[in-house]
XYZ file of C-alpha atoms in Angstrom:
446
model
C -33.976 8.648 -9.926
C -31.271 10.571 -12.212
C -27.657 10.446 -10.982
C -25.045 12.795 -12.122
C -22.481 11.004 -14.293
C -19.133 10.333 -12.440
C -17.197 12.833 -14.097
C -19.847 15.626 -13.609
C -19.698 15.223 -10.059
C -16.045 14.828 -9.523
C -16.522 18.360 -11.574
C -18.473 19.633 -9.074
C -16.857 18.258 -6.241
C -13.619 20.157 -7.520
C -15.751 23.313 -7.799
C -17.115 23.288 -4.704
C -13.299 22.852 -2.722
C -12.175 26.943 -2.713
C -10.803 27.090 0.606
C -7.116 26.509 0.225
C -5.684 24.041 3.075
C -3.767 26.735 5.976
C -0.883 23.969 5.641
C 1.204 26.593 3.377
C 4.207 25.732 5.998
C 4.140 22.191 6.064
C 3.336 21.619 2.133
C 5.445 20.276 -0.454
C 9.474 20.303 -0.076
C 10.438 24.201 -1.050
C 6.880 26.363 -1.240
C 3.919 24.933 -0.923
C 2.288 25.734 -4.091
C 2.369 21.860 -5.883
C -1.038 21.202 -7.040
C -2.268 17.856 -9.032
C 0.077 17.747 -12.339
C 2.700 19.459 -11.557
C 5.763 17.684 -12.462
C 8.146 18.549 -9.585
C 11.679 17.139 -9.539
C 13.502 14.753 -7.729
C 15.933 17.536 -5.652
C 19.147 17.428 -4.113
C 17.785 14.344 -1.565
C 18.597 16.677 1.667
C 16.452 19.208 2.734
C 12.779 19.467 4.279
C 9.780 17.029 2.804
C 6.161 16.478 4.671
C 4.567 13.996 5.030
C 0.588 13.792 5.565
C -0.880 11.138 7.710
C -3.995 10.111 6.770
C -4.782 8.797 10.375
C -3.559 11.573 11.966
C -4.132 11.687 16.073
C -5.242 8.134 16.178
C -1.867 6.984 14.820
C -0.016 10.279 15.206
C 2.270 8.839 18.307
C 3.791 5.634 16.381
C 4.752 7.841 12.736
C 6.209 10.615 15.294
C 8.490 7.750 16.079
C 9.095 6.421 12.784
C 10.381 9.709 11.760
C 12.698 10.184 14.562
C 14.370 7.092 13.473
C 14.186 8.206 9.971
C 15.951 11.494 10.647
C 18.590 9.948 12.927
C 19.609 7.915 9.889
C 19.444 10.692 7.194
C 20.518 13.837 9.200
C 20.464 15.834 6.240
C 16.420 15.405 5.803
C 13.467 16.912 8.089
C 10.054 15.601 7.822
C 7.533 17.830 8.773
C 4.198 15.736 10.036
C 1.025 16.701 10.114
C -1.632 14.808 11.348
C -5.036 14.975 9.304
C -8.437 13.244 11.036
C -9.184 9.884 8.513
C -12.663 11.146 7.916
C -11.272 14.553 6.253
C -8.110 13.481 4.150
C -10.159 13.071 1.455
C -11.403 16.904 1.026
C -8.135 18.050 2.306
C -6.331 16.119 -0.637
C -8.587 17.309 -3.396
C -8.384 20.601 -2.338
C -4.788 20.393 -2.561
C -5.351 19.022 -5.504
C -7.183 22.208 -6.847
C -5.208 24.863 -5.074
C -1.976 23.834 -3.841
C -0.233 23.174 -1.262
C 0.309 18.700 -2.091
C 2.945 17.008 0.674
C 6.012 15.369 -0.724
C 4.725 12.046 0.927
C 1.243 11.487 1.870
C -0.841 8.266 3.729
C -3.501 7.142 0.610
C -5.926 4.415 1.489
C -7.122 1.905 -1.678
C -10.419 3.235 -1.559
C -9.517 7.072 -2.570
C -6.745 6.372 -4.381
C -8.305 5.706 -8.045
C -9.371 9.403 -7.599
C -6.519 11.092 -7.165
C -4.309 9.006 -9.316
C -6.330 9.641 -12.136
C -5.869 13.923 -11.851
C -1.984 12.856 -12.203
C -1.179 14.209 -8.431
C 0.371 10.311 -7.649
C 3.835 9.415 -9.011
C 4.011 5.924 -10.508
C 6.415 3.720 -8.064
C 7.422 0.291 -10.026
C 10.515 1.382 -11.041
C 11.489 2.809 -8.300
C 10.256 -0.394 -5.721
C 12.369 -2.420 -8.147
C 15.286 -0.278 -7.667
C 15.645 -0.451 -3.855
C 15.202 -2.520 -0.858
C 11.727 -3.195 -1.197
C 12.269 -5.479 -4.215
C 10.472 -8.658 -3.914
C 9.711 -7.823 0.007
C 6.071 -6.434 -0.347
C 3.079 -9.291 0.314
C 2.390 -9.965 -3.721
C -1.469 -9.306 -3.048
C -1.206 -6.346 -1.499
C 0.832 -5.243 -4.324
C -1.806 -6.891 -6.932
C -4.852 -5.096 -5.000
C -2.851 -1.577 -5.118
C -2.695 -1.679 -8.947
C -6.201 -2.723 -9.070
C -7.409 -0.267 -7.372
C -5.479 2.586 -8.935
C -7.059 1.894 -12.099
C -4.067 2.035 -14.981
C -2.298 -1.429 -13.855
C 0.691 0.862 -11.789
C 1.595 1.095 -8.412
C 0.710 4.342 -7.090
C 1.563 3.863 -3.739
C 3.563 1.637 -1.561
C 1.348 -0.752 0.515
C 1.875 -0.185 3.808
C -1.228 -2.393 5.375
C -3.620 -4.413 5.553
C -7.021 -4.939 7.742
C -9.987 -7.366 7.636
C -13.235 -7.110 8.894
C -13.445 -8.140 12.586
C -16.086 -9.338 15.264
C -15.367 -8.867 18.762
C -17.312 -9.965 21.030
C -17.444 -10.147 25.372
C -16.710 -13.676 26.165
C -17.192 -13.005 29.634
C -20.809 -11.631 28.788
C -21.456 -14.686 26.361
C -20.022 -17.124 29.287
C -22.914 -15.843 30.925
C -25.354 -16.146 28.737
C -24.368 -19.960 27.974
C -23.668 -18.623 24.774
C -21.173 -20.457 22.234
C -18.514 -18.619 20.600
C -20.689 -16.296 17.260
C -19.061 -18.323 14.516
C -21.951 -18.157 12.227
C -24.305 -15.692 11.268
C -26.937 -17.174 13.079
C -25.163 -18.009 16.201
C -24.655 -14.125 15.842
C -28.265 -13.106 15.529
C -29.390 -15.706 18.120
C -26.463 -13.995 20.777
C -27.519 -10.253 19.770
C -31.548 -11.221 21.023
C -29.973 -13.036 24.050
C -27.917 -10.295 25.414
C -30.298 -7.683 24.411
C -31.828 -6.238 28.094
C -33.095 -2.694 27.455
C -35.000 -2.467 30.618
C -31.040 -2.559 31.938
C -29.012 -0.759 28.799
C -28.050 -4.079 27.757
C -27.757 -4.701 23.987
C -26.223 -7.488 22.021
C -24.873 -5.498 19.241
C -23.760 -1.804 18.138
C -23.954 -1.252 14.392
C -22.177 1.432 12.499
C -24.605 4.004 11.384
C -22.897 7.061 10.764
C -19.204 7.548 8.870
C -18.046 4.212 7.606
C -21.533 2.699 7.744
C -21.683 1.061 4.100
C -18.431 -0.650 3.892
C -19.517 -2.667 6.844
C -23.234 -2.720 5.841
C -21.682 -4.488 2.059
C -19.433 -7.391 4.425
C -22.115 -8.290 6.817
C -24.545 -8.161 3.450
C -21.652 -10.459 0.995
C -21.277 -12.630 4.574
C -24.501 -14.387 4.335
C -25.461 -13.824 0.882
C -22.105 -16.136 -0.119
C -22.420 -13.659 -3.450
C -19.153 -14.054 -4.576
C -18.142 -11.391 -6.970
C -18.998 -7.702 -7.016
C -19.813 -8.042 -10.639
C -22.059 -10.066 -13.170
C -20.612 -9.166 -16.295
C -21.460 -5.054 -16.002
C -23.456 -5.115 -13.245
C -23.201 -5.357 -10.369
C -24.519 -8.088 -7.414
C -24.922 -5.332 -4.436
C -28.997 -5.032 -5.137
C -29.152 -9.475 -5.572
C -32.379 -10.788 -3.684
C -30.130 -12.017 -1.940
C -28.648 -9.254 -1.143
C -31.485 -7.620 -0.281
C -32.452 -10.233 2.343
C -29.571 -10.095 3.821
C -29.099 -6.465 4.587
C -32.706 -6.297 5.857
C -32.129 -8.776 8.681
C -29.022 -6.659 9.344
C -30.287 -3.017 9.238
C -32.972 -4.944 11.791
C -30.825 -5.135 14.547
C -31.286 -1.541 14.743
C -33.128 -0.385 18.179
C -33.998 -3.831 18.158
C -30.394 -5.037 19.739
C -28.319 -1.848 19.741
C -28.763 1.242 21.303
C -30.831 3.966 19.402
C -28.130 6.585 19.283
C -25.876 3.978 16.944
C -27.270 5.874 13.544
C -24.930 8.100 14.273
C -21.751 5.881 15.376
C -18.693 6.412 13.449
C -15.865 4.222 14.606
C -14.964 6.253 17.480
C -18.206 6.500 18.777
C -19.136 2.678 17.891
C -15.485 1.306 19.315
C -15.659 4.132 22.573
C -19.252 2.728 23.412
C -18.810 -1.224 23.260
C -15.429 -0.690 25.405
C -16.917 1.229 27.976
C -20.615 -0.260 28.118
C -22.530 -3.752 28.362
C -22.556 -4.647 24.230
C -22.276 -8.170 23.598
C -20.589 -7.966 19.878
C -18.878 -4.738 18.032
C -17.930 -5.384 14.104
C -14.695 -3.347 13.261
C -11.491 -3.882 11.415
C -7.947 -4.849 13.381
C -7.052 -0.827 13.691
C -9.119 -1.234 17.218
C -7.800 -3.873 18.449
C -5.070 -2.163 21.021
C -8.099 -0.204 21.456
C -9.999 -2.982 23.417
C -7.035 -4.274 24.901
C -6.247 -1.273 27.017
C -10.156 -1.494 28.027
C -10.714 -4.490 28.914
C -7.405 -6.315 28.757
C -7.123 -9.392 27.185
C -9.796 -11.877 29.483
C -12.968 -10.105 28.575
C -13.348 -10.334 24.561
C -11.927 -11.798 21.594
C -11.733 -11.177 17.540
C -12.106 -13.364 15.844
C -12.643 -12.951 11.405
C -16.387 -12.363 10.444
C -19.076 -15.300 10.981
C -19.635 -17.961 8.519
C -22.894 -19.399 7.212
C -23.981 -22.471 8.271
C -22.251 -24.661 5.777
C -18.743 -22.888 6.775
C -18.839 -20.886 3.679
C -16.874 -17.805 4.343
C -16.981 -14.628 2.087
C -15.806 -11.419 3.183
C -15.331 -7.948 1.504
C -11.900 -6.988 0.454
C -10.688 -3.919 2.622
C -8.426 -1.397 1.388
C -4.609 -1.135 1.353
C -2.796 1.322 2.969
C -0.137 3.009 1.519
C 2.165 5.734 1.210
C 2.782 8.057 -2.095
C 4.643 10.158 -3.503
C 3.403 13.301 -4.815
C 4.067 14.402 -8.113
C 4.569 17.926 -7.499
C 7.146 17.403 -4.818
C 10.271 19.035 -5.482
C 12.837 16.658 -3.338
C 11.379 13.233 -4.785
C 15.069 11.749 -4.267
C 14.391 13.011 -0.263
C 10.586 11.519 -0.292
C 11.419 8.567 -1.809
C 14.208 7.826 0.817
C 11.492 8.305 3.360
C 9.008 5.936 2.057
C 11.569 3.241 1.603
C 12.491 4.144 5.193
C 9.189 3.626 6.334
C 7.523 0.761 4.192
C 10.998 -1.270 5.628
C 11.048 -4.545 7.628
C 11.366 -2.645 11.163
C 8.951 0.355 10.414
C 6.285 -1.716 9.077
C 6.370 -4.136 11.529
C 6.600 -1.166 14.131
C 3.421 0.177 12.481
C 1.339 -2.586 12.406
C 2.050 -3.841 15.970
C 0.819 -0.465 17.255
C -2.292 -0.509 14.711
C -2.954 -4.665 15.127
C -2.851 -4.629 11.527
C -1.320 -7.135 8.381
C 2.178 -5.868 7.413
C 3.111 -5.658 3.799
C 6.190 -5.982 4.660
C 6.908 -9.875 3.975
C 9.946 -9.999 6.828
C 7.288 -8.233 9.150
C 4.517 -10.508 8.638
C 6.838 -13.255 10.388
C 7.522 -11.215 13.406
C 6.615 -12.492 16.787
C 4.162 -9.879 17.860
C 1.738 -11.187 15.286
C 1.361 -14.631 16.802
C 0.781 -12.632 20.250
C -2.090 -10.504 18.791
C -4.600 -13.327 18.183
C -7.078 -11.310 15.734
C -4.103 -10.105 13.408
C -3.082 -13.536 13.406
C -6.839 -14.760 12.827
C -7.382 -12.196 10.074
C -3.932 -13.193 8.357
C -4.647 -16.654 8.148
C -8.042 -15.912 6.367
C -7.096 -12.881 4.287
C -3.829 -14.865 2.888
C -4.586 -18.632 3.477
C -6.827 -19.477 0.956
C -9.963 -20.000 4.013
C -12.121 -16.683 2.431
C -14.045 -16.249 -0.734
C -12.803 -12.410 -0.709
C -15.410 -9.993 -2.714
C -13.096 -7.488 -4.710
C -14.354 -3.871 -4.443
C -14.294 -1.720 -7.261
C -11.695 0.905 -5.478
C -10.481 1.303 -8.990
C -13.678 3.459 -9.603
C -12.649 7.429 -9.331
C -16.035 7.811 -7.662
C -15.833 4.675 -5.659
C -14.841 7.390 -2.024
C -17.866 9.443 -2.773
C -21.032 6.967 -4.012
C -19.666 4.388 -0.641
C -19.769 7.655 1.614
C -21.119 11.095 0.950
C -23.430 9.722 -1.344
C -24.974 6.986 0.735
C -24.149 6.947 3.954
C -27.087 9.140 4.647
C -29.552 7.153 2.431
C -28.165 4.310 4.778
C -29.165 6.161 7.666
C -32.566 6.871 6.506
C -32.751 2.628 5.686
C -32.119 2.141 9.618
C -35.033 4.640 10.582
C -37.471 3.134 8.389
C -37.999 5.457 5.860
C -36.208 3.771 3.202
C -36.530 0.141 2.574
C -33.096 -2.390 1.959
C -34.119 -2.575 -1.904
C -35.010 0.951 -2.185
C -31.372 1.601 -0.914
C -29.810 -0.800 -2.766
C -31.422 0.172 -6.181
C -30.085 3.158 -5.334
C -26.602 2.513 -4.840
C -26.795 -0.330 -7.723
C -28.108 2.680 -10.385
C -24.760 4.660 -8.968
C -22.476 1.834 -9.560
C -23.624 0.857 -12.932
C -23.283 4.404 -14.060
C -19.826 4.617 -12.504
C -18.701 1.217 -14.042
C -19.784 2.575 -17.468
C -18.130 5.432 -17.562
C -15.075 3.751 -16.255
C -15.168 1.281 -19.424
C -16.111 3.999 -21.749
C -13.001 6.451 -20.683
C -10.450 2.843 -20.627
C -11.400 2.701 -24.767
């Protein structure tokens, strides 16, 4: 199988992006026409930025507020919001990119952010973290895993967030069952045959088959494995017998304990369908927590961090930091900049992350109260920053990391759970996509 080098198909990606985002009135500070390179300026401070949300709708509510607190304290700036679907920032920023039209401030998740920092659209934020109020109050590896996975050793955004990988699961469905809690990856399989009933729509697990799919395919594959590293020396681990074993019992639990329409679930669908139906277990991150919450209250499930394997070993994927950056091409950077300080700030992070159940960056947030009350944040916390988690770096520093874990093979993954691929065939697949990409990373860095 040939794959087209990384830098041909960012080429063609770029290419193939010609319709120009209708966001002309809520685009970068004074006229909408920044593009990736442009140098902008930093502007009297006052004035009119936007700011893109790249969670738009599902978090549009909690920002809305942040900004009205924002503007009540800086009169003399209006943010303009809009609200873009997670699944299409990605296009909508590269064609930005391409033709125009950049925010001032803009929501960048780890995983895309190599990408666009590397067509210059990002404005490098050290200096200016080290020159406000932020100094010495972000969680150190957040900060760390930012510059890693921009690529050139800078921060490129501000982290915001961070999530973990999450099983929920109905206790009141495994008290039941006589079922203990799913602590280890074979208490998990054993509970997803238990609670699997399809003469009565009962199934112990929904997987994630559709948008999203690989991210959790690679931490319930890295789970039981106990592969450690992403990498030996150049390449890498993903297509490791092991691996390979591992991801075939898990792409098994398809029809087998989940419903047959779950090659299609993206997290809406997948979070939406355990919530509402009679699923025993649901893997997802902490954004779905509240989620759960207001369906079922607090009595009927937990979350608790990803099973173990039977020794206790615990390895987990690393998940990407959220952040916020500042565009290059803005013209009121002074203005931007005030906002993101604003909003990566002990009481706005903490406000965020209590309304997404996610890990503040914010170090003063992280010790807030709400945290202890919201049992999987606290869980996932512990893990992701107490030294309990072999944690499997992901190579989010790769420009084509967004496309070869998504549009590229998300579909092959698709075609794994209906049987017409096999778990090596996909995973030579991806491997041959990652080598390349890894190479020509290397080769450009000389």
């Amino acid at each position: 199988m040939t794959i087209p080098r990384g830098g041909r198909r960012r080429a063609v990606r770029a290419l193939a992006l010609t319709t120009v985002l209708a966001l002309t009135a809520a685009a970068c500070g004074d006229d909408g026409s920044g593009a990736g390179g442009d140098k902008g300026g930093e502007g009297s401070g006052k004035g009119e930025i936007t700011f893109w949300d790249n969670n738009g709708g599902v978090r549009t509510d909690v920002w809305k507020e942040i900004i009205e607190d924002f503007e009540k304290q800086n009169p003399d700036i209006g943010v303009t919001y809009v609200g873009i679907a997670s699944t299409e920032v990605q296009s909508k920023y590269d064609t930005a990119i391409q033709g125009g039209g950049l925010p001032d401030v803009g929501g960048v998740g780890a995983a895309m952010l190599a990408g666009i920092a590397a067509q210059n659209a990002l404005e490098p934020l050290d200096a200016r973290i080290e020159g406000s109020s932020l100094r010495g109050k972000l969680n150190a590896g957040m900060v760390e895993s930012v510059k890693s996975a921009g690529g050139q050793g800078r921060l490129f955004t501000v982290p915001t967030s961070a999530s973990n990988g999450v099983l929920y699961y109905r206790t009141d469905l495994f008290a039941a069952a006589g079922l203990a809690e799913p602590t280890t990856w074979s208490a998990f399989y054993a509970a997803a045959d238990k609670l699997t009933a399809k003469d009565r729509n009962r199934f112990g697990y929904t997987i994630r088959g559709g948008s999203g799919s690989i991210a959790q395919a690679l931490d319930a594959m890295y789970g039981q494995s106990g592969i450690t590293s992403f990498w030996n020396g150049d390449t890498t681990t993903v297509n490791d017998p092991a691996n390979v074993a591992a991801l075939e019992k898990y792409a098994g639990l398809f029809k087998k304990n989940t419903p047959a329409a779950d090659v299609n679930n993206d997290f809406t669908k997948m979070v939406a369908q355990w919530d509402s139906g009679e699923i025993g277990m649901l893997n997802h991150n902490l954004g779905s927590y509240k989620d759960h919450v207001k369906a079922l209250g607090t009595a009927k499930f937990r979350g608790i961090p990803n099973p173990t394997k039977d020794d206790g070993t615990r390895v987990q994927v690393s998940h990407p930091v959220d952040g916020l950056g500042l565009f290059s091409s803005s013209r009121n950077k002074a203005a931007a900049w005030k906002f993101i300080e604003f909003a990566a700030s002990h009481a706005s992070n903490s406000k965020w992350n209590e309304s997404a159940g996610a890990i503040p960056a914010h170090t003063d947030a992280a010790e807030d109260a709400w945290i202890r009350k919201a049992e999987p944040t606290k869980l996932a916390a512990d893990v992701l920053f107490g030294g309990k988690a072999a944690i499997v770096q992901l190579p989010y520093y790769l420009p084509d990391w967004n496309t070869i874990s998504k549009a590229d093979n998300e579909p092959a993954f698709q075609k794994l759970l209906l049987g017409k691929a096999t778990a090596k065939e996909f995973l030579d697949g991806l491997a041959e996509q990652l080598n390349a990409a890894q190479a020509e990373w290397k080769a450009q860095k000389k």
